[in-house]
Amino acid sequence: MTTPQGADDELFDVVIIGAGAAGLAAGLYAARSRLKAVLLERLGAGGQLGLTEWIDDYPGFPEGISAADLTLAMEAQTRRFGLEITYDEAVAVALTEKVKVVTGGQRVYRAKTVIIASGGQPARLGVPGEVEFQGRGVSYCAVCDGAFFQDQPLAVVGGGDSAVEEGDFLTRYASHVTIIHRRDELRAAKILQERAFANPKISFLWNTVVEEIRGDAAVSGLRLRNVKTGAESALAVKGVFIFIGYRPNTAFLAGQVALDPNGYIVTDEAMRTNLPGVFAAGDVRQKVLRQLTTAVADGSIAALSADAYIKEHW
Ligand code: NAP
C-alpha cells in the first residue's frame, strides 16, 4: 500500500472504503473499467479473511488456500490493473451532494461515487484467551473453520439465531457441540431452537458464561461460571465458536446512509444505497449470507453500478 498523495481538489471516479474481499473485488472491477479509483484501508487488506487461517470453500482452490495467501493474491491482482490502494482511514463522509467527500485521517478525497465496503466485526467476549487463541481454536465463523474440527468436541457461545444455526451446522463435523448461553432461554427463532433441541449432538449449558479460554498450542478447554449459582466449572473442548452478535462498521457514516434495524446498510440488487452515487458491498450490507463468495460478488456489482451511474450522471 502507499501513503496518500495528491491534491484535495483531485476528483476520483470512485472512492472505495475498505480493502476486504468486497473492496478488493470492487477495486478490481473499477480498475478494469478504467475508472479513476482509490481504495482506502485503515489496517491491511483482507478484512474478515484475517479472522481465519485457511479457506476451504472458495471455488477454484481444490486443496484450499491460506487466508493470507488469498488476500495477497487478491491485492496483487487489483494492483496489476493499476488500482491505487492507500493506507488511510475514512473518518467522516459527506455523501448527499453530487460530489462526495470522504475525509481520511491523512487527506480529503473527492469523488463522483463512493463504494462502502467497510465490513464489520464479530462481537468479542473479552475474556482471557480469546485473542491469544484466535485461529487456534477460537473462531467466529463456522462455515470457515468447522471442518477443521472433525470428531472433536466444540463449544458455541451465544443464544441468538447465529449461535443456534451455526451450532447445528457444526455438528456435521464435531463429535459434540455444547451451546453456552448466559440466560435460560434462547433468543433464536423457534424453528432453529427446535432443530437444535432435536439434534442428539447438541447439548446446552444455561445461565452460563465463559470466564476464560484455556489451552497451550491450541484451545483445550473453557473455564465457565454459572451466573445464578456462581459455581465454576471446566469444559474440555478443542474449539470455541463465538456468536454473540456482529457489529457493522458504519459509525463514520453518521446517519447519512439508510440502515436496517440491525445497523446494516440497505441496498438493492445493484448495491445502490438510498443516496445516488453511493453503493455498499460485503458484510456491511444487509444480506442473507456473509461469505467471501458473496462479498466478491457484491464488490463486482457495486463497481459496475458505479461505472453505470457515472456514465448516466456525469
Ligand atoms: P443476536 O441476535 O444479537 O444474539 C446474540 C446472542 O449473544 C444473544 O443470545 C445474547 O444473549 C448473546 N450475547 C450477547 N452478548 C453476550 C456476551 N457478552 N456474553 C454472552 N452472550 C452474549 O446476534 P446474532 O445471533 O448474530 O444475530 C444477529 C441478527 O442476524 C439477528 O437479527 C438475527 O435474527 C439475524 N440472523 C438471522 C439468521 C437466520 O434467520 N437464519 C441467522 C443468523 C442471524 P441474550 O439473548 O441474553 O441477549
PDB file of N, CA, C and O in Angstrom, residues 70-127:
ATOM      1  N   LEU A  70      -4.470 -15.860  -0.020  1.00  0.00           N
ATOM      2  CA  LEU A  70      -5.586 -15.417  -0.863  1.00  0.00           C
ATOM      3  C   LEU A  70      -5.691 -13.889  -0.834  1.00  0.00           C
ATOM      4  O   LEU A  70      -5.910 -13.255  -1.870  1.00  0.00           O
ATOM      5  N   THR A  71      -5.485 -13.311   0.340  1.00  0.00           N
ATOM      6  CA  THR A  71      -5.524 -11.847   0.453  1.00  0.00           C
ATOM      7  C   THR A  71      -4.444 -11.224  -0.417  1.00  0.00           C
ATOM      8  O   THR A  71      -4.707 -10.286  -1.176  1.00  0.00           O
ATOM      9  N   LEU A  72      -3.227 -11.757  -0.307  1.00  0.00           N
ATOM     10  CA  LEU A  72      -2.116 -11.212  -1.105  1.00  0.00           C
ATOM     11  C   LEU A  72      -2.395 -11.350  -2.598  1.00  0.00           C
ATOM     12  O   LEU A  72      -2.117 -10.435  -3.381  1.00  0.00           O
ATOM     13  N   ALA A  73      -2.967 -12.479  -2.979  1.00  0.00           N
ATOM     14  CA  ALA A  73      -3.255 -12.710  -4.399  1.00  0.00           C
ATOM     15  C   ALA A  73      -4.324 -11.732  -4.891  1.00  0.00           C
ATOM     16  O   ALA A  73      -4.214 -11.171  -5.983  1.00  0.00           O
ATOM     17  N   MET A  74      -5.348 -11.525  -4.080  1.00  0.00           N
ATOM     18  CA  MET A  74      -6.410 -10.588  -4.483  1.00  0.00           C
ATOM     19  C   MET A  74      -5.852  -9.171  -4.605  1.00  0.00           C
ATOM     20  O   MET A  74      -6.180  -8.440  -5.546  1.00  0.00           O
ATOM     21  N   GLU A  75      -5.010  -8.808  -3.655  1.00  0.00           N
ATOM     22  CA  GLU A  75      -4.428  -7.466  -3.674  1.00  0.00           C
ATOM     23  C   GLU A  75      -3.526  -7.307  -4.902  1.00  0.00           C
ATOM     24  O   GLU A  75      -3.609  -6.303  -5.620  1.00  0.00           O
ATOM     25  N   ALA A  76      -2.697  -8.318  -5.169  1.00  0.00           N
ATOM     26  CA  ALA A  76      -1.786  -8.249  -6.315  1.00  0.00           C
ATOM     27  C   ALA A  76      -2.568  -8.152  -7.624  1.00  0.00           C
ATOM     28  O   ALA A  76      -2.186  -7.431  -8.544  1.00  0.00           O
ATOM     29  N   GLN A  77      -3.682  -8.866  -7.675  1.00  0.00           N
ATOM     30  CA  GLN A  77      -4.488  -8.852  -8.905  1.00  0.00           C
ATOM     31  C   GLN A  77      -5.079  -7.461  -9.163  1.00  0.00           C
ATOM     32  O   GLN A  77      -5.073  -6.980 -10.297  1.00  0.00           O
ATOM     33  N   THR A  78      -5.556  -6.812  -8.100  1.00  0.00           N
ATOM     34  CA  THR A  78      -6.113  -5.457  -8.293  1.00  0.00           C
ATOM     35  C   THR A  78      -4.999  -4.502  -8.709  1.00  0.00           C
ATOM     36  O   THR A  78      -5.198  -3.644  -9.563  1.00  0.00           O
ATOM     37  N   ARG A  79      -3.813  -4.675  -8.134  1.00  0.00           N
ATOM     38  CA  ARG A  79      -2.692  -3.788  -8.462  1.00  0.00           C
ATOM     39  C   ARG A  79      -2.256  -3.972  -9.918  1.00  0.00           C
ATOM     40  O   ARG A  79      -1.836  -3.037 -10.577  1.00  0.00           O
ATOM     41  N   ARG A  80      -2.354  -5.212 -10.398  1.00  0.00           N
ATOM     42  CA  ARG A  80      -1.936  -5.499 -11.782  1.00  0.00           C
ATOM     43  C   ARG A  80      -2.729  -4.635 -12.763  1.00  0.00           C
ATOM     44  O   ARG A  80      -2.235  -4.268 -13.821  1.00  0.00           O
ATOM     45  N   PHE A  81      -3.950  -4.288 -12.378  1.00  0.00           N
ATOM     46  CA  PHE A  81      -4.770  -3.457 -13.269  1.00  0.00           C
ATOM     47  C   PHE A  81      -4.703  -1.984 -12.870  1.00  0.00           C
ATOM     48  O   PHE A  81      -5.493  -1.176 -13.344  1.00  0.00           O
ATOM     49  N   GLY A  82      -3.770  -1.668 -11.978  1.00  0.00           N
ATOM     50  CA  GLY A  82      -3.473  -0.257 -11.720  1.00  0.00           C
ATOM     51  C   GLY A  82      -4.263   0.380 -10.604  1.00  0.00           C
ATOM     52  O   GLY A  82      -4.265   1.609 -10.463  1.00  0.00           O
ATOM     53  N   LEU A  83      -4.923  -0.398  -9.771  1.00  0.00           N
ATOM     54  CA  LEU A  83      -5.691   0.223  -8.682  1.00  0.00           C
ATOM     55  C   LEU A  83      -4.758   0.847  -7.648  1.00  0.00           C
ATOM     56  O   LEU A  83      -3.760   0.237  -7.257  1.00  0.00           O
ATOM     57  N   GLU A  84      -5.121   2.045  -7.200  1.00  0.00           N
ATOM     58  CA  GLU A  84      -4.364   2.708  -6.134  1.00  0.00           C
ATOM     59  C   GLU A  84      -4.957   2.264  -4.791  1.00  0.00           C
ATOM     60  O   GLU A  84      -6.132   2.496  -4.512  1.00  0.00           O
ATOM     61  N   ILE A  85      -4.136   1.601  -3.983  1.00  0.00           N
ATOM     62  CA  ILE A  85      -4.572   1.185  -2.642  1.00  0.00           C
ATOM     63  C   ILE A  85      -3.784   2.014  -1.636  1.00  0.00           C
ATOM     64  O   ILE A  85      -2.558   2.060  -1.696  1.00  0.00           O
ATOM     65  N   THR A  86      -4.491   2.656  -0.743  1.00  0.00           N
ATOM     66  CA  THR A  86      -3.872   3.635   0.142  1.00  0.00           C
ATOM     67  C   THR A  86      -4.213   3.331   1.598  1.00  0.00           C
ATOM     68  O   THR A  86      -5.352   3.014   1.922  1.00  0.00           O
ATOM     69  N   TYR A  87      -3.183   3.423   2.440  1.00  0.00           N
ATOM     70  CA  TYR A  87      -3.425   3.311   3.880  1.00  0.00           C
ATOM     71  C   TYR A  87      -4.035   4.596   4.393  1.00  0.00           C
ATOM     72  O   TYR A  87      -3.345   5.619   4.506  1.00  0.00           O
ATOM     73  N   ASP A  88      -5.283   4.610   4.658  1.00  0.00           N
ATOM     74  CA  ASP A  88      -5.916   5.778   5.253  1.00  0.00           C
ATOM     75  C   ASP A  88      -7.265   5.320   5.786  1.00  0.00           C
ATOM     76  O   ASP A  88      -7.910   4.437   5.217  1.00  0.00           O
ATOM     77  N   GLU A  89      -7.706   5.913   6.856  1.00  0.00           N
ATOM     78  CA  GLU A  89      -8.982   5.535   7.449  1.00  0.00           C
ATOM     79  C   GLU A  89     -10.021   6.605   7.160  1.00  0.00           C
ATOM     80  O   GLU A  89      -9.780   7.794   7.422  1.00  0.00           O
ATOM     81  N   ALA A  90     -11.151   6.192   6.600  1.00  0.00           N
ATOM     82  CA  ALA A  90     -12.251   7.135   6.381  1.00  0.00           C
ATOM     83  C   ALA A  90     -12.851   7.472   7.741  1.00  0.00           C
ATOM     84  O   ALA A  90     -13.391   6.589   8.414  1.00  0.00           O
ATOM     85  N   VAL A  91     -12.706   8.723   8.149  1.00  0.00           N
ATOM     86  CA  VAL A  91     -13.208   9.090   9.484  1.00  0.00           C
ATOM     87  C   VAL A  91     -14.521   9.863   9.405  1.00  0.00           C
ATOM     88  O   VAL A  91     -15.289   9.905  10.363  1.00  0.00           O
ATOM     89  N   ALA A  92     -14.785  10.481   8.240  1.00  0.00           N
ATOM     90  CA  ALA A  92     -16.044  11.213   8.070  1.00  0.00           C
ATOM     91  C   ALA A  92     -16.382  11.251   6.589  1.00  0.00           C
ATOM     92  O   ALA A  92     -15.488  11.140   5.734  1.00  0.00           O
ATOM     93  N   VAL A  93     -17.670  11.399   6.291  1.00  0.00           N
ATOM     94  CA  VAL A  93     -18.087  11.451   4.890  1.00  0.00           C
ATOM     95  C   VAL A  93     -19.167  12.513   4.722  1.00  0.00           C
ATOM     96  O   VAL A  93     -19.897  12.837   5.670  1.00  0.00           O
ATOM     97  N   ALA A  94     -19.247  13.063   3.501  1.00  0.00           N
ATOM     98  CA  ALA A  94     -20.361  13.925   3.116  1.00  0.00           C
ATOM     99  C   ALA A  94     -20.837  13.371   1.784  1.00  0.00           C
ATOM    100  O   ALA A  94     -20.162  13.523   0.756  1.00  0.00           O
ATOM    101  N   LEU A  95     -21.973  12.681   1.801  1.00  0.00           N
ATOM    102  CA  LEU A  95     -22.360  11.850   0.662  1.00  0.00           C
ATOM    103  C   LEU A  95     -23.624  12.323  -0.047  1.00  0.00           C
ATOM    104  O   LEU A  95     -24.030  11.734  -1.049  1.00  0.00           O
ATOM    105  N   THR A  96     -24.247  13.370   0.453  1.00  0.00           N
ATOM    106  CA  THR A  96     -25.570  13.718  -0.075  1.00  0.00           C
ATOM    107  C   THR A  96     -25.512  14.585  -1.339  1.00  0.00           C
ATOM    108  O   THR A  96     -26.467  14.629  -2.093  1.00  0.00           O
ATOM    109  N   GLU A  97     -24.376  15.267  -1.577  1.00  0.00           N
ATOM    110  CA  GLU A  97     -24.267  16.122  -2.773  1.00  0.00           C
ATOM    111  C   GLU A  97     -23.722  15.304  -3.950  1.00  0.00           C
ATOM    112  O   GLU A  97     -23.313  14.156  -3.782  1.00  0.00           O
ATOM    113  N   LYS A  98     -23.701  15.932  -5.128  1.00  0.00           N
ATOM    114  CA  LYS A  98     -23.233  15.210  -6.326  1.00  0.00           C
ATOM    115  C   LYS A  98     -21.754  14.813  -6.185  1.00  0.00           C
ATOM    116  O   LYS A  98     -21.374  13.685  -6.499  1.00  0.00           O
ATOM    117  N   VAL A  99     -20.934  15.750  -5.706  1.00  0.00           N
ATOM    118  CA  VAL A  99     -19.540  15.406  -5.404  1.00  0.00           C
ATOM    119  C   VAL A  99     -19.483  14.900  -3.963  1.00  0.00           C
ATOM    120  O   VAL A  99     -19.879  15.598  -3.029  1.00  0.00           O
ATOM    121  N   LYS A 100     -19.027  13.677  -3.809  1.00  0.00           N
ATOM    122  CA  LYS A 100     -18.935  13.059  -2.477  1.00  0.00           C
ATOM    123  C   LYS A 100     -17.572  13.405  -1.873  1.00  0.00           C
ATOM    124  O   LYS A 100     -16.562  13.451  -2.595  1.00  0.00           O
ATOM    125  N   VAL A 101     -17.566  13.601  -0.580  1.00  0.00           N
ATOM    126  CA  VAL A 101     -16.312  13.921   0.100  1.00  0.00           C
ATOM    127  C   VAL A 101     -16.072  12.881   1.206  1.00  0.00           C
ATOM    128  O   VAL A 101     -16.938  12.661   2.061  1.00  0.00           O
ATOM    129  N   VAL A 102     -14.914  12.238   1.124  1.00  0.00           N
ATOM    130  CA  VAL A 102     -14.530  11.278   2.163  1.00  0.00           C
ATOM    131  C   VAL A 102     -13.306  11.862   2.864  1.00  0.00           C
ATOM    132  O   VAL A 102     -12.266  12.105   2.231  1.00  0.00           O
ATOM    133  N   THR A 103     -13.441  12.110   4.133  1.00  0.00           N
ATOM    134  CA  THR A 103     -12.323  12.666   4.890  1.00  0.00           C
ATOM    135  C   THR A 103     -11.547  11.520   5.530  1.00  0.00           C
ATOM    136  O   THR A 103     -12.095  10.776   6.352  1.00  0.00           O
ATOM    137  N   GLY A 104     -10.309  11.382   5.102  1.00  0.00           N
ATOM    138  CA  GLY A 104      -9.459  10.365   5.687  1.00  0.00           C
ATOM    139  C   GLY A 104      -8.653  10.955   6.829  1.00  0.00           C
ATOM    140  O   GLY A 104      -8.681  12.175   7.068  1.00  0.00           O
ATOM    141  N   GLY A 105      -7.940  10.094   7.517  1.00  0.00           N
ATOM    142  CA  GLY A 105      -7.082  10.590   8.582  1.00  0.00           C
ATOM    143  C   GLY A 105      -5.949  11.442   8.040  1.00  0.00           C
ATOM    144  O   GLY A 105      -5.377  12.271   8.752  1.00  0.00           O
ATOM    145  N   GLN A 106      -5.601  11.236   6.758  1.00  0.00           N
ATOM    146  CA  GLN A 106      -4.432  11.904   6.194  1.00  0.00           C
ATOM    147  C   GLN A 106      -4.739  12.911   5.098  1.00  0.00           C
ATOM    148  O   GLN A 106      -3.974  13.818   4.857  1.00  0.00           O
ATOM    149  N   ARG A 107      -5.853  12.735   4.371  1.00  0.00           N
ATOM    150  CA  ARG A 107      -6.212  13.712   3.349  1.00  0.00           C
ATOM    151  C   ARG A 107      -7.707  13.612   3.061  1.00  0.00           C
ATOM    152  O   ARG A 107      -8.387  12.723   3.592  1.00  0.00           O
ATOM    153  N   VAL A 108      -8.183  14.518   2.199  1.00  0.00           N
ATOM    154  CA  VAL A 108      -9.595  14.531   1.823  1.00  0.00           C
ATOM    155  C   VAL A 108      -9.700  13.989   0.400  1.00  0.00           C
ATOM    156  O   VAL A 108      -8.879  14.331  -0.466  1.00  0.00           O
ATOM    157  N   TYR A 109     -10.683  13.111   0.175  1.00  0.00           N
ATOM    158  CA  TYR A 109     -10.893  12.511  -1.142  1.00  0.00           C
ATOM    159  C   TYR A 109     -12.238  12.983  -1.677  1.00  0.00           C
ATOM    160  O   TYR A 109     -13.262  12.854  -0.995  1.00  0.00           O
ATOM    161  N   ARG A 110     -12.247  13.531  -2.908  1.00  0.00           N
ATOM    162  CA  ARG A 110     -13.486  13.944  -3.552  1.00  0.00           C
ATOM    163  C   ARG A 110     -13.762  12.970  -4.690  1.00  0.00           C
ATOM    164  O   ARG A 110     -12.840  12.556  -5.397  1.00  0.00           O
ATOM    165  N   ALA A 111     -15.037  12.596  -4.850  1.00  0.00           N
ATOM    166  CA  ALA A 111     -15.322  11.559  -5.840  1.00  0.00           C
ATOM    167  C   ALA A 111     -16.734  11.684  -6.388  1.00  0.00           C
ATOM    168  O   ALA A 111     -17.617  12.265  -5.751  1.00  0.00           O
ATOM    169  N   LYS A 112     -16.902  11.102  -7.601  1.00  0.00           N
ATOM    170  CA  LYS A 112     -18.234  11.057  -8.204  1.00  0.00           C
ATOM    171  C   LYS A 112     -19.094   9.978  -7.538  1.00  0.00           C
ATOM    172  O   LYS A 112     -20.310  10.103  -7.482  1.00  0.00           O
ATOM    173  N   THR A 113     -18.440   8.918  -7.095  1.00  0.00           N
ATOM    174  CA  THR A 113     -19.172   7.828  -6.433  1.00  0.00           C
ATOM    175  C   THR A 113     -18.342   7.287  -5.255  1.00  0.00           C
ATOM    176  O   THR A 113     -17.116   7.454  -5.221  1.00  0.00           O
ATOM    177  N   VAL A 114     -19.040   6.644  -4.353  1.00  0.00           N
ATOM    178  CA  VAL A 114     -18.377   6.000  -3.205  1.00  0.00           C
ATOM    179  C   VAL A 114     -18.932   4.589  -3.056  1.00  0.00           C
ATOM    180  O   VAL A 114     -20.146   4.376  -3.181  1.00  0.00           O
ATOM    181  N   ILE A 115     -18.033   3.646  -2.849  1.00  0.00           N
ATOM    182  CA  ILE A 115     -18.454   2.274  -2.512  1.00  0.00           C
ATOM    183  C   ILE A 115     -18.030   1.996  -1.075  1.00  0.00           C
ATOM    184  O   ILE A 115     -16.838   2.045  -0.746  1.00  0.00           O
ATOM    185  N   ILE A 116     -19.022   1.757  -0.240  1.00  0.00           N
ATOM    186  CA  ILE A 116     -18.743   1.481   1.179  1.00  0.00           C
ATOM    187  C   ILE A 116     -18.589  -0.036   1.344  1.00  0.00           C
ATOM    188  O   ILE A 116     -19.548  -0.788   1.162  1.00  0.00           O
ATOM    189  N   ALA A 117     -17.386  -0.456   1.647  1.00  0.00           N
ATOM    190  CA  ALA A 117     -17.108  -1.890   1.846  1.00  0.00           C
ATOM    191  C   ALA A 117     -16.348  -2.022   3.167  1.00  0.00           C
ATOM    192  O   ALA A 117     -15.299  -2.667   3.240  1.00  0.00           O
ATOM    193  N   SER A 118     -16.882  -1.350   4.174  1.00  0.00           N
ATOM    194  CA  SER A 118     -16.158  -1.214   5.442  1.00  0.00           C
ATOM    195  C   SER A 118     -16.332  -2.417   6.364  1.00  0.00           C
ATOM    196  O   SER A 118     -15.746  -2.453   7.448  1.00  0.00           O
ATOM    197  N   GLY A 119     -17.147  -3.378   5.943  1.00  0.00           N
ATOM    198  CA  GLY A 119     -17.229  -4.626   6.698  1.00  0.00           C
ATOM    199  C   GLY A 119     -17.804  -4.461   8.093  1.00  0.00           C
ATOM    200  O   GLY A 119     -18.617  -3.581   8.377  1.00  0.00           O
ATOM    201  N   GLY A 120     -17.337  -5.298   8.948  1.00  0.00           N
ATOM    202  CA  GLY A 120     -17.807  -5.269  10.326  1.00  0.00           C
ATOM    203  C   GLY A 120     -16.960  -6.225  11.116  1.00  0.00           C
ATOM    204  O   GLY A 120     -15.976  -6.760  10.614  1.00  0.00           O
ATOM    205  N   GLN A 121     -17.331  -6.415  12.332  1.00  0.00           N
ATOM    206  CA  GLN A 121     -16.576  -7.379  13.117  1.00  0.00           C
ATOM    207  C   GLN A 121     -17.483  -8.124  14.073  1.00  0.00           C
ATOM    208  O   GLN A 121     -18.458  -7.555  14.550  1.00  0.00           O
ATOM    209  N   PRO A 122     -17.141  -9.397  14.312  1.00  0.00           N
ATOM    210  CA  PRO A 122     -17.917 -10.145  15.292  1.00  0.00           C
ATOM    211  C   PRO A 122     -17.718  -9.515  16.663  1.00  0.00           C
ATOM    212  O   PRO A 122     -16.615  -9.057  16.982  1.00  0.00           O
ATOM    213  N   ALA A 123     -18.782  -9.476  17.440  1.00  0.00           N
ATOM    214  CA  ALA A 123     -18.635  -9.003  18.815  1.00  0.00           C
ATOM    215  C   ALA A 123     -17.725  -9.970  19.569  1.00  0.00           C
ATOM    216  O   ALA A 123     -17.757 -11.179  19.341  1.00  0.00           O
ATOM    217  N   ARG A 124     -16.905  -9.412  20.440  1.00  0.00           N
ATOM    218  CA  ARG A 124     -15.948 -10.240  21.199  1.00  0.00           C
ATOM    219  C   ARG A 124     -16.470 -10.469  22.606  1.00  0.00           C
ATOM    220  O   ARG A 124     -17.146  -9.617  23.178  1.00  0.00           O
ATOM    221  N   LEU A 125     -16.059 -11.598  23.153  1.00  0.00           N
ATOM    222  CA  LEU A 125     -16.420 -11.881  24.551  1.00  0.00           C
ATOM    223  C   LEU A 125     -15.604 -11.024  25.502  1.00  0.00           C
ATOM    224  O   LEU A 125     -16.085 -10.637  26.567  1.00  0.00           O
ATOM    225  N   GLY A 126     -14.351 -10.803  25.133  1.00  0.00           N
ATOM    226  CA  GLY A 126     -13.473 -10.016  26.008  1.00  0.00           C
ATOM    227  C   GLY A 126     -12.955 -10.804  27.202  1.00  0.00           C
ATOM    228  O   GLY A 126     -12.749 -10.244  28.279  1.00  0.00           O
ATOM    229  N   VAL A 127     -12.754 -12.106  27.007  1.00  0.00           N
ATOM    230  CA  VAL A 127     -12.232 -12.916  28.121  1.00  0.00           C
ATOM    231  C   VAL A 127     -10.780 -13.313  27.829  1.00  0.00           C
ATOM    232  O   VAL A 127     -10.362 -13.342  26.667  1.00  0.00           O
TER     233      VAL A 127
END
